[in-house]
Coordinates of C-alpha atoms and ligand atoms in Angstrom, one line a residue:
M1 CA 0.0 0.0 0.0
K2 CA 1.3 3.4 -1.0
T3 CA 1.7 5.8 1.9
I4 CA -0.3 9.0 1.8
L5 CA 2.0 11.9 1.3
R6 CA 1.7 14.7 4.0
I7 CA 2.4 18.0 2.3
L8 CA 2.9 21.2 4.3
I9 CA 2.1 24.2 2.2
L10 CA 3.7 27.4 3.4
E11 CA 1.6 30.1 1.6
D12 CA 0.0 33.3 2.6
N13 CA -2.1 33.6 -0.6
E14 CA -5.1 31.4 -0.4
T15 CA -5.6 31.4 -4.2
D16 CA -2.1 30.2 -4.8
A17 CA -2.6 27.6 -2.1
D18 CA -5.7 26.4 -3.9
L19 CA -3.9 26.3 -7.1
I20 CA -1.2 24.2 -5.6
N21 CA -3.7 21.8 -4.1
R22 CA -5.5 21.5 -7.3
E23 CA -2.3 20.9 -9.2
L24 CA -1.5 18.2 -6.7
Q25 CA -4.8 16.5 -7.0
K26 CA -4.3 16.6 -10.8
S27 CA -1.1 14.9 -10.6
G28 CA -2.8 11.9 -9.0
L29 CA -0.6 11.9 -5.9
Q30 CA -2.2 10.4 -2.8
F31 CA -1.7 13.2 -0.3
T32 CA -3.0 15.3 2.5
S33 CA -1.9 18.8 2.9
K34 CA -2.0 21.6 5.5
I35 CA -1.5 25.3 4.7
V36 CA 0.3 27.7 7.0
H37 CA 1.9 31.1 6.6
S38 CA 3.4 32.0 10.0
R39 CA 6.6 30.8 11.7
V40 CA 4.7 29.5 14.7
G41 CA 2.3 27.6 12.6
F42 CA 5.1 26.2 10.5
E43 CA 7.0 25.0 13.6
T44 CA 3.9 23.5 15.1
L45 CA 3.0 21.6 12.0
L46 CA 6.6 20.4 11.6
E47 CA 6.1 18.8 15.0
D48 CA 2.5 17.6 14.8
F49 CA 1.8 17.0 11.2
K50 CA 5.2 15.5 10.4
P51 CA 5.1 16.4 6.7
N52 CA 7.2 14.4 4.2
L53 CA 7.2 17.3 1.7
I54 CA 7.2 21.1 2.1
L55 CA 6.1 23.4 -0.6
S56 CA 7.0 27.0 0.3
D57 CA 6.3 30.4 -1.1
Y58 CA 9.5 32.5 -1.4
S59 CA 8.4 35.4 0.7
M60 CA 5.4 36.1 2.9
P61 CA 4.5 39.1 5.0
S62 CA 5.6 37.5 8.3
F63 CA 7.8 34.7 7.1
D64 CA 10.1 33.6 4.3
A65 CA 11.3 30.4 2.6
A66 CA 15.0 30.8 3.6
T67 CA 14.1 31.0 7.3
A68 CA 11.6 28.2 7.1
F69 CA 14.2 26.1 5.3
K70 CA 16.8 26.8 8.1
I71 CA 14.3 25.8 10.8
K72 CA 13.4 22.6 8.9
Q73 CA 17.1 21.7 8.3
Q74 CA 17.8 21.8 12.0
H75 CA 15.6 18.9 12.9
Y76 CA 14.3 17.4 9.7
P77 CA 17.0 17.5 7.1
Y78 CA 15.4 14.8 5.0
I79 CA 12.1 16.5 4.3
P80 CA 12.3 17.8 0.7
F81 CA 11.8 21.6 0.6
I82 CA 10.5 23.0 -2.8
I83 CA 10.0 26.7 -3.3
V84 CA 6.9 27.6 -5.2
S85 CA 7.1 31.2 -6.2
G86 CA 6.3 33.7 -8.9
T87 CA 8.6 36.4 -7.7
I88 CA 11.9 34.8 -7.0
G89 CA 14.4 35.5 -9.6
E90 CA 16.7 32.9 -11.2
E91 CA 19.7 34.0 -9.2
N92 CA 18.0 33.7 -5.8
A93 CA 16.7 30.3 -6.8
V94 CA 20.3 29.1 -7.6
E95 CA 21.5 30.5 -4.3
L96 CA 18.8 28.7 -2.3
I97 CA 19.5 25.4 -4.1
K98 CA 23.2 25.9 -3.3
Q99 CA 22.2 26.1 0.4
G100 CA 20.3 22.9 0.2
V101 CA 16.8 23.7 -0.9
T102 CA 15.5 20.7 -2.9
D103 CA 14.0 22.5 -5.9
Y104 CA 12.3 25.5 -7.3
I105 CA 9.0 25.8 -9.2
S106 CA 7.6 28.9 -10.8
K107 CA 3.9 29.5 -10.0
Q108 CA 3.5 30.0 -13.7
K109 CA 4.8 26.4 -14.3
L110 CA 2.9 24.5 -11.7
F111 CA 2.3 21.7 -14.2
T112 CA 5.9 20.5 -13.4
L113 CA 5.0 20.2 -9.8
S114 CA 4.3 16.5 -9.7
T115 CA 7.5 15.6 -11.6
K116 CA 9.5 17.8 -9.3
I117 CA 7.8 16.3 -6.2
N118 CA 8.5 12.7 -7.4
R119 CA 12.1 13.6 -8.2
A120 CA 12.4 15.2 -4.8
L121 CA 10.9 12.3 -3.0
N122 CA 13.1 9.9 -5.0
D123 CA 16.1 12.0 -4.1
V124 CA 15.1 11.9 -0.4
E125 CA 14.8 8.1 -0.6
L126 CA 18.2 8.0 -2.3
S127 CA 19.7 10.3 0.3
K128 CA 18.1 8.2 3.0
E129 CA 19.5 5.0 1.5
R130 CA 22.9 6.7 1.0
A131 CA 22.8 7.9 4.6
L132 CA 21.9 4.4 5.7
I133 CA 24.7 3.0 3.7
A134 CA 27.0 5.7 4.9
D135 CA 25.8 4.9 8.5
K136 CA 26.4 1.2 7.9
L137 CA 29.8 2.1 6.5
R138 CA 30.6 4.3 9.4
I139 CA 29.5 1.6 11.9
R140 CA 31.6 -0.9 9.9
Q141 CA 34.5 1.4 9.9
E142 CA 34.1 2.0 13.6
Q143 CA 34.0 -1.7 14.1
L144 CA 37.0 -2.1 12.0
Q145 CA 38.8 0.6 13.9
K146 CA 37.8 -1.1 17.1
A147 CA 39.0 -4.4 15.8
N148 CA 42.2 -2.7 14.6
K149 CA 42.7 -1.2 18.0
K150 CA 42.1 -4.6 19.6
L151 CA 44.5 -6.1 17.2
I152 CA 47.1 -3.5 18.0
A153 CA 46.5 -4.1 21.7
E154 CA 46.8 -7.9 21.1
K155 CA 49.9 -7.3 19.1
E156 CA 51.3 -5.3 21.9
K157 CA 50.4 -8.0 24.3
V158 CA 52.1 -10.6 22.0
R159 CA 55.1 -8.3 21.8
I160 CA 55.4 -8.0 25.6
A161 CA 54.8 -11.8 26.0
N162 CA 57.5 -12.4 23.4
L163 CA 59.8 -10.1 25.2
E164 CA 59.1 -11.9 28.5
L165 CA 59.5 -15.2 26.8
S166 CA 62.8 -14.3 25.3
L167 CA 63.9 -13.0 28.8
F168 CA 62.7 -16.2 30.4
N169 CA 64.4 -18.1 27.6
K170 CA 67.6 -16.3 28.2
E171 CA 67.4 -17.0 31.9
L172 CA 66.6 -20.6 31.2
E173 CA 69.6 -20.9 28.9
Q174 CA 71.8 -19.4 31.5
R175 CA 70.4 -21.8 34.1
V176 CA 70.9 -24.7 31.8
E177 CA 74.4 -23.5 31.1
R178 CA 75.2 -23.1 34.8
R179 CA 73.6 -26.5 35.6
T180 CA 75.5 -28.2 32.7
K181 CA 78.7 -26.6 33.9
A182 CA 78.0 -27.7 37.5
L183 CA 77.1 -31.2 36.3
S184 CA 80.2 -31.5 34.2
E185 CA 82.3 -30.3 37.1
S186 CA 80.6 -32.8 39.5
E187 CA 81.0 -35.5 36.8
N188 CA 84.7 -34.6 36.5
T189 CA 85.1 -34.7 40.3
F190 CA 83.3 -38.0 40.4
R191 CA 85.4 -39.5 37.6
T192 CA 88.6 -38.3 39.2
M193 CA 87.4 -39.9 42.5
M194 CA 86.7 -43.1 40.6
E195 CA 90.2 -43.0 39.1
T196 CA 91.9 -42.1 42.4
I197 CA 90.5 -45.0 44.5
P198 CA 92.7 -48.1 44.6
Q199 CA 89.8 -50.4 43.7
I200 CA 88.3 -51.3 40.4
A201 CA 85.2 -49.1 40.1
W202 CA 82.3 -48.6 37.7
T203 CA 78.8 -47.2 37.5
N204 CA 75.6 -48.9 36.5
T205 CA 72.3 -47.3 35.4
V206 CA 69.2 -47.8 37.5
N207 CA 68.6 -51.0 35.5
G208 CA 72.1 -52.3 36.0
K209 CA 73.6 -51.4 32.6
V210 CA 77.3 -50.6 32.9
M211 CA 78.0 -46.9 32.0
F212 CA 81.6 -46.4 33.0
Y213 CA 84.7 -48.3 34.2
N214 CA 87.8 -46.7 35.8
Q215 CA 91.2 -47.4 34.4
R216 CA 91.9 -50.1 37.0
W217 CA 89.3 -52.3 35.4
Y218 CA 91.0 -52.1 32.0
D219 CA 94.4 -52.6 33.7
Y220 CA 93.2 -55.6 35.6
T221 CA 91.2 -57.4 33.0
G222 CA 93.3 -56.4 30.0
L223 CA 90.1 -55.5 28.1
V224 CA 90.1 -52.6 25.8
Q225 CA 88.1 -49.4 26.3
N226 CA 85.2 -49.9 23.9
A227 CA 81.6 -50.9 24.0
Y228 CA 82.6 -54.6 24.0
G229 CA 84.7 -53.9 27.1
L230 CA 81.7 -52.3 28.8
R231 CA 79.4 -55.3 28.1
N232 CA 81.8 -58.1 28.7
Y233 CA 82.1 -58.1 32.5
N234 CA 80.4 -61.5 32.7
A235 CA 83.3 -63.2 30.9
V236 CA 85.6 -61.8 33.7
I237 CA 83.7 -63.5 36.5
H238 CA 84.7 -67.1 37.3
M239 CA 82.3 -69.6 35.7
E240 CA 81.3 -71.0 39.1
D241 CA 80.6 -67.5 40.5
R242 CA 78.5 -66.1 37.7
R243 CA 75.2 -67.2 39.2
T244 CA 76.2 -65.7 42.6
Y245 CA 77.1 -62.5 40.8
A246 CA 73.8 -62.3 38.9
T247 CA 71.6 -63.2 41.9
H248 CA 73.3 -60.8 44.3
F249 CA 73.5 -58.0 41.8
R250 CA 69.8 -58.3 40.9
S251 CA 68.7 -58.5 44.5
I252 CA 70.8 -55.4 45.5
L253 CA 69.2 -53.5 42.6
N254 CA 65.8 -54.5 43.9
T255 CA 66.3 -53.6 47.6
K256 CA 67.9 -50.2 46.7
N257 CA 70.1 -50.4 49.8
G258 CA 73.3 -51.5 48.3
G259 CA 75.2 -54.6 49.3
E260 CA 78.3 -56.7 48.9
F261 CA 79.3 -60.2 47.9
Q262 CA 82.4 -62.1 46.9
V263 CA 83.4 -63.5 43.5
R264 CA 86.5 -64.5 41.6
A265 CA 87.5 -62.2 38.7
K266 CA 89.9 -63.1 35.9
R267 CA 93.1 -61.0 35.7
A268 CA 94.7 -60.2 32.3
D269 CA 97.2 -63.0 32.9
G270 CA 94.4 -65.5 33.3
A271 CA 94.6 -65.9 37.1
F272 CA 91.4 -65.7 39.0
R273 CA 91.5 -63.6 42.2
W274 CA 88.9 -63.2 44.9
H275 CA 87.2 -59.8 44.9
L276 CA 84.8 -58.2 47.3
I277 CA 82.1 -56.6 45.1
R278 CA 80.3 -53.6 46.7
I279 CA 77.3 -52.0 45.0
M280 CA 76.0 -48.8 46.4
P281 CA 73.2 -46.5 45.2
I282 CA 73.6 -42.8 44.5
F283 CA 70.4 -40.9 45.1
N284 CA 69.1 -37.7 43.5
E285 CA 67.4 -34.9 45.4
N286 CA 64.1 -36.7 45.3
K287 CA 65.7 -39.6 47.1
E288 CA 65.4 -41.8 44.0
V289 CA 68.3 -44.0 42.9
Q290 CA 70.1 -42.1 40.2
L291 CA 72.8 -44.6 39.5
W292 CA 74.8 -47.4 41.1
V293 CA 78.5 -47.3 42.0
G294 CA 80.3 -50.6 42.1
T295 CA 83.7 -51.4 43.5
A296 CA 85.8 -54.5 43.4
T297 CA 88.4 -54.9 46.1
D298 CA 91.1 -57.6 45.7
I299 CA 90.8 -59.8 48.8
D300 CA 92.6 -62.7 47.4
E301 CA 95.4 -62.5 49.9
L302 CA 93.0 -62.2 52.8
K303 CA 91.1 -65.2 51.4
Q304 CA 94.3 -67.2 51.3
L305 CA 95.2 -66.1 54.8
Q306 CA 91.8 -67.1 56.0
Q307 CA 92.2 -70.4 54.2
H308 CA 95.6 -70.9 55.8
K309 CA 94.2 -70.1 59.2
D310 CA 91.3 -72.6 58.7
D311 CA 93.7 -75.2 57.5
F312 CA 96.1 -74.4 60.4
I313 CA 93.3 -74.8 63.0
S314 CA 92.3 -78.2 61.6
I315 CA 96.0 -79.3 61.3
A316 CA 96.8 -78.1 64.8
S317 CA 93.9 -79.9 66.3
H318 CA 94.9 -83.0 64.4
E319 CA 98.5 -82.7 65.4
L320 CA 97.7 -82.2 69.1
K321 CA 95.1 -84.9 69.1
T322 CA 97.3 -87.7 67.8
P323 CA 99.9 -87.7 70.6
I324 CA 97.3 -87.0 73.2
T325 CA 95.2 -90.0 72.1
S326 CA 98.3 -92.2 72.3
L327 CA 99.2 -90.7 75.7
K328 CA 95.7 -91.5 76.9
A329 CA 96.0 -95.1 75.6
S330 CA 99.3 -95.5 77.4
L331 CA 97.9 -94.1 80.6
Q332 CA 94.9 -96.5 80.4
L333 CA 97.1 -99.5 79.9
L334 CA 99.4 -98.3 82.8
D335 CA 96.3 -98.0 84.9
K336 CA 95.4 -101.6 84.2
I337 CA 98.9 -102.9 85.2
K338 CA 99.5 -100.5 88.1
H339 CA 99.4 -103.4 90.6
K340 CA 102.0 -105.4 88.6
P341 CA 105.2 -103.3 89.1
A342 CA 107.2 -106.2 87.7
S343 CA 105.5 -106.1 84.3
E344 CA 107.8 -105.5 81.3
M345 CA 105.1 -103.4 79.7
L346 CA 105.5 -100.7 82.4
S347 CA 108.7 -99.2 81.0
V348 CA 107.5 -99.5 77.4
L349 CA 104.3 -97.6 78.2
I350 CA 106.1 -95.0 80.3
G351 CA 108.6 -94.5 77.3
Q352 CA 105.7 -94.2 74.9
A353 CA 103.9 -91.7 77.2
N354 CA 107.0 -89.6 77.5
R355 CA 107.5 -89.5 73.7
N356 CA 103.9 -88.4 73.1
L357 CA 104.2 -85.8 75.8
N358 CA 107.4 -84.5 74.2
K359 CA 105.5 -84.3 70.9
V360 CA 102.7 -82.3 72.5
N361 CA 105.3 -80.1 74.2
T362 CA 107.2 -79.5 71.0
L363 CA 104.0 -78.5 69.2
I364 CA 103.0 -76.1 72.0
E365 CA 106.5 -74.7 72.0
D366 CA 106.3 -74.1 68.2
L367 CA 103.0 -72.3 68.6
L368 CA 104.4 -70.1 71.4
N369 CA 107.6 -69.4 69.5
A370 CA 105.6 -68.5 66.4
S371 CA 103.4 -66.2 68.3
L372 CA 106.5 -64.6 70.0
A373 CA 108.3 -64.3 66.7
N374 CA 105.2 -62.6 65.2
K375 CA 105.3 -60.0 67.9
G376 CA 109.1 -59.6 67.6
Q377 CA 109.6 -61.0 71.1
L378 CA 111.5 -64.2 70.3
Q379 CA 114.2 -64.5 73.0
I380 CA 117.7 -65.0 71.7
H381 CA 120.6 -65.6 74.1
Q382 CA 123.9 -65.4 72.2
K383 CA 127.2 -66.8 73.5
P384 CA 130.2 -68.4 71.8
I385 CA 129.4 -71.8 70.5
N386 CA 131.5 -74.4 68.7
I387 CA 129.8 -75.2 65.4
G388 CA 131.3 -78.7 65.2
D389 CA 129.9 -79.6 68.7
L390 CA 126.6 -78.2 67.8
I391 CA 126.2 -80.2 64.6
A392 CA 127.3 -83.4 66.5
Q393 CA 124.6 -82.7 69.1
C394 CA 122.0 -82.3 66.5
C395 CA 122.9 -85.6 64.8
E396 CA 122.7 -87.3 68.1
Q397 CA 119.1 -86.0 68.6
V398 CA 117.8 -87.2 65.2
R399 CA 119.8 -90.4 65.1
V400 CA 117.8 -91.6 68.1
E401 CA 114.7 -91.5 66.0
G402 CA 115.7 -92.7 62.6
I403 CA 117.8 -95.1 60.6
Y404 CA 119.1 -92.3 58.3
K405 CA 122.7 -91.8 57.5
I406 CA 123.6 -88.2 58.3
V407 CA 126.8 -87.2 56.7
T408 CA 128.6 -84.0 57.9
E409 CA 130.9 -82.1 55.5
G410 CA 133.3 -79.3 56.3
D411 CA 135.3 -78.2 59.3
G412 CA 133.2 -76.9 62.2
N413 CA 135.9 -76.5 64.7
F414 CA 135.4 -72.8 65.4
D415 CA 133.1 -70.7 67.5
V416 CA 130.4 -68.3 66.5
F417 CA 128.4 -66.0 68.7
A418 CA 124.9 -67.4 68.6
D419 CA 122.0 -68.9 70.6
A420 CA 123.0 -72.5 70.7
V421 CA 119.5 -73.8 71.5
R422 CA 117.9 -71.8 68.6
I423 CA 120.5 -72.7 66.0
E424 CA 120.2 -76.4 67.1
Q425 CA 116.4 -76.0 66.7
I426 CA 116.9 -74.9 63.1
I427 CA 119.3 -77.7 62.1
V428 CA 117.1 -80.3 63.8
N429 CA 114.0 -78.9 61.9
F430 CA 115.9 -79.0 58.6
V431 CA 117.0 -82.6 59.2
N432 CA 113.6 -83.7 60.5
N433 CA 111.9 -82.1 57.5
A434 CA 114.3 -84.0 55.2
I435 CA 113.3 -87.2 57.0
K436 CA 109.6 -86.4 56.8
Y437 CA 109.4 -85.0 53.3
A438 CA 112.1 -87.0 51.6
P439 CA 111.5 -90.5 53.1
L440 CA 113.2 -92.3 50.3
S441 CA 116.4 -90.3 50.6
T442 CA 118.3 -92.3 53.2
E443 CA 121.3 -90.1 53.2
I444 CA 121.1 -86.6 54.6
L445 CA 124.0 -84.3 54.1
I446 CA 124.9 -81.5 56.6
N447 CA 127.4 -79.1 55.1
I448 CA 129.4 -76.5 57.0
A449 CA 131.1 -73.8 54.9
I450 CA 132.5 -70.4 55.2
I451 CA 131.3 -68.2 52.3
G452 CA 132.9 -64.8 52.4
Q453 CA 132.2 -63.3 55.8
D454 CA 129.5 -65.8 56.6
L455 CA 129.1 -69.2 58.1
K456 CA 126.8 -71.3 55.9
I457 CA 125.1 -74.4 57.1
S458 CA 123.0 -76.4 54.7
V459 CA 121.0 -79.6 54.9
T460 CA 120.5 -81.5 51.6
D461 CA 118.3 -84.5 50.9
K462 CA 117.7 -86.5 47.7
G463 CA 113.9 -86.3 48.1
P464 CA 111.2 -85.3 45.6
G465 CA 112.1 -81.6 45.6
I466 CA 109.7 -78.7 45.8
D467 CA 107.8 -76.8 43.1
K468 CA 109.7 -73.6 42.2
K469 CA 106.5 -71.5 42.5
K470 CA 106.1 -72.6 46.1
L471 CA 109.7 -71.9 47.3
S472 CA 109.1 -68.3 48.2
S473 CA 106.2 -69.1 50.6
L474 CA 108.0 -71.9 52.5
F475 CA 109.2 -69.5 55.2
D476 CA 105.7 -68.0 55.7
R477 CA 103.7 -68.7 58.8
Y478 CA 101.4 -71.8 58.6
Y479 CA 102.7 -72.6 55.2
R480 CA 102.7 -76.3 54.1
V481 CA 103.2 -77.2 50.5
D482 CA 100.5 -79.8 50.6
N483 CA 97.9 -79.2 53.2
S484 CA 95.7 -82.0 52.0
D485 CA 98.3 -84.6 52.8
T486 CA 97.9 -85.4 56.4
S487 CA 100.4 -88.3 56.4
Y488 CA 103.1 -85.8 57.3
N489 CA 102.7 -84.2 60.7
G490 CA 103.7 -80.6 61.3
L491 CA 102.1 -77.2 61.7
G492 CA 103.9 -75.3 59.0
L493 CA 105.7 -73.3 61.6
G494 CA 109.2 -74.8 61.7
L495 CA 110.7 -72.8 58.8
Y496 CA 108.9 -69.7 59.8
I497 CA 110.4 -69.8 63.3
S498 CA 113.8 -70.7 61.8
S499 CA 113.7 -67.7 59.5
E500 CA 112.8 -65.4 62.5
I501 CA 115.7 -66.8 64.5
I502 CA 118.1 -66.2 61.6
K503 CA 116.8 -62.7 61.2
R504 CA 117.7 -62.1 64.8
H505 CA 121.2 -63.3 64.1
N506 CA 121.5 -60.9 61.2
G507 CA 121.7 -63.8 58.8
H508 CA 119.9 -65.2 55.8
I509 CA 117.9 -68.3 55.2
G510 CA 116.9 -70.1 52.0
V511 CA 116.2 -73.2 50.0
D512 CA 117.5 -74.5 46.6
S513 CA 115.4 -77.3 45.2
E514 CA 114.8 -79.2 42.0
I515 CA 111.9 -81.5 41.4
G516 CA 113.2 -85.2 41.3
V517 CA 116.7 -84.2 42.5
G518 CA 116.2 -83.0 46.1
S519 CA 116.3 -79.9 48.3
T520 CA 118.9 -78.0 50.2
F521 CA 117.8 -75.8 53.1
W522 CA 120.4 -73.4 54.3
F523 CA 121.1 -70.5 56.5
T524 CA 124.0 -68.1 57.0
I525 CA 125.1 -66.0 60.0
P526 CA 127.8 -63.4 59.9
L527 CA 131.2 -64.6 61.1
E528 CA 131.7 -61.2 62.8
E529 CA 129.5 -62.7 65.4
R530 CA 132.4 -65.1 66.0
L531 CA 135.0 -62.3 66.1
T532 CA 132.9 -60.3 68.5
A533 CA 132.7 -63.4 70.7
T534 CA 136.4 -64.2 70.6
T535 CA 138.0 -60.8 70.9
Ligands
ADP601 P1 105.9 -78.4 58.9 O1 107.0 -79.4 58.7 O2 105.5 -78.4 60.3 O3 104.8 -78.5 58.0 P2 107.8 -76.4 58.1 O4 107.8 -74.9 58.3 O5 109.0 -77.1 58.8 O6 106.5 -77.0 58.7 O7 107.8 -76.7 56.6 C1 107.0 -76.1 55.7 C2 106.6 -76.9 54.5 O8 107.8 -77.0 53.7 C3 106.3 -78.4 54.8 O9 105.0 -78.5 55.1 C4 106.7 -79.1 53.6 O10 105.7 -79.1 52.7 C5 107.9 -78.3 53.0 N1 109.2 -78.9 53.2 C6 110.0 -78.6 54.2 N2 111.2 -79.3 54.1 C7 111.0 -80.0 53.0 C8 111.9 -81.0 52.3 N3 113.1 -81.3 52.8 N4 111.4 -81.5 51.2 C9 110.2 -81.2 50.7 N5 109.4 -80.3 51.3 C10 109.8 -79.8 52.4

């Protein structure tokens, strides 16, 4: 439905107003109109009638088109304002149109009114649309500006965040650098420590993988420093101890307390030596295991000593038990015949008891002497002794017990300053050993010689001889070449005590032996001892 046009006609001349109205009606426009000619009326109708077109005379007695136009412009700029006048000149019309008046119609050409009205109304619509579009554009522009502002603000935020990030990054880098430095320093210290300790040492990951070995590992095993060397620890462990190693190692890793166990490890020369393996955890600041440190301490000598001690205890018990059992048997028999003093058995049994008692006595004396020698408290009483007499005495002692031929070589007719009892003890021990350990050698040779400034006494047998590798240990405490053979009695102390006695005489003791040929045990004491004694 077409809207009815509300036309305000500003005209003081009623006839002209009628003419206009008529012309409007002629044009076929749907309209309603109100006529006014004063300022007050005009203003009131603007408010109340709300015209959508104004047709105004140019000049009226109390009002004029220019003023009316200005009033309308203030509040209703879109209402088309057409001047309908007969008096306005061409120039005034142009001037008014320049100021914004919509159009001008001469009263003489009213027939153009409808065309001009339509054009004006179209123009208004167009202006309205343009204004609407301009408004939309403005709003859009404002929105864009807002968005732009927001974008700039966001960009600023991003720039600040980037700046903070780069600062944080820098700090982080510095922290990482400091931490890396500290770590590498502590790692260096740790490695230096690992290289300084006398044991073989290594590290394992939490899962037990070897990460590092110190130089001692490579020196001991002869393995080369490469990945193979890291992996190949199992080959170093004695076949019989591998299971022990694996079991203990795994259980230590599980308990997280650390622990130790003993295994044999192969040296570069192929020899297996006992080692004490100790695996300890290193914790991080959260008290979690960070890595494991392993050390292997060579305890082979300790093990051997322990073994010797164990062997010694069993030998000593055996050695003491044998004569005591015999002594007990003799005493039991003596008890049985105590009421028959004439019995021949009496003296035999007493003799037997005495011999066994002597054996026990000798063993206990050896033990005491060995303990005194170990503490450096072996008593030596030196005085001039004749070597020839001393040797003869020794031969007397051993001849009582055996059927051996003891041959003495060399001239012993001179004195030395020595402890006769102790030197006799050594020679008797040499000869007794020759009897014990070289039973098939019926001839034992005692040689007296002067070598340079020393008296040298040696005892040679033609027995089985002794393995060269064992010669250096013969003079050690508790050492017996073959502990498993219990057919020979002895505590492995005789040669040790002998060597201690000779040391106290400032002499030397030794053995020369060859398998299948025999052995020569010897000692020397300086002849000055003799000079000191005789001058
Ligand atoms: P013991 O005779 O009490 O065992 P010793 O100290 O006198 O102790 O001797 C140490 C070891 O030396 C003996 O156990 C023996 O194995 C060896 N030995 C000593 N003398 C001889 C020898 N003449 N021939 C072979 N082996 C010997």
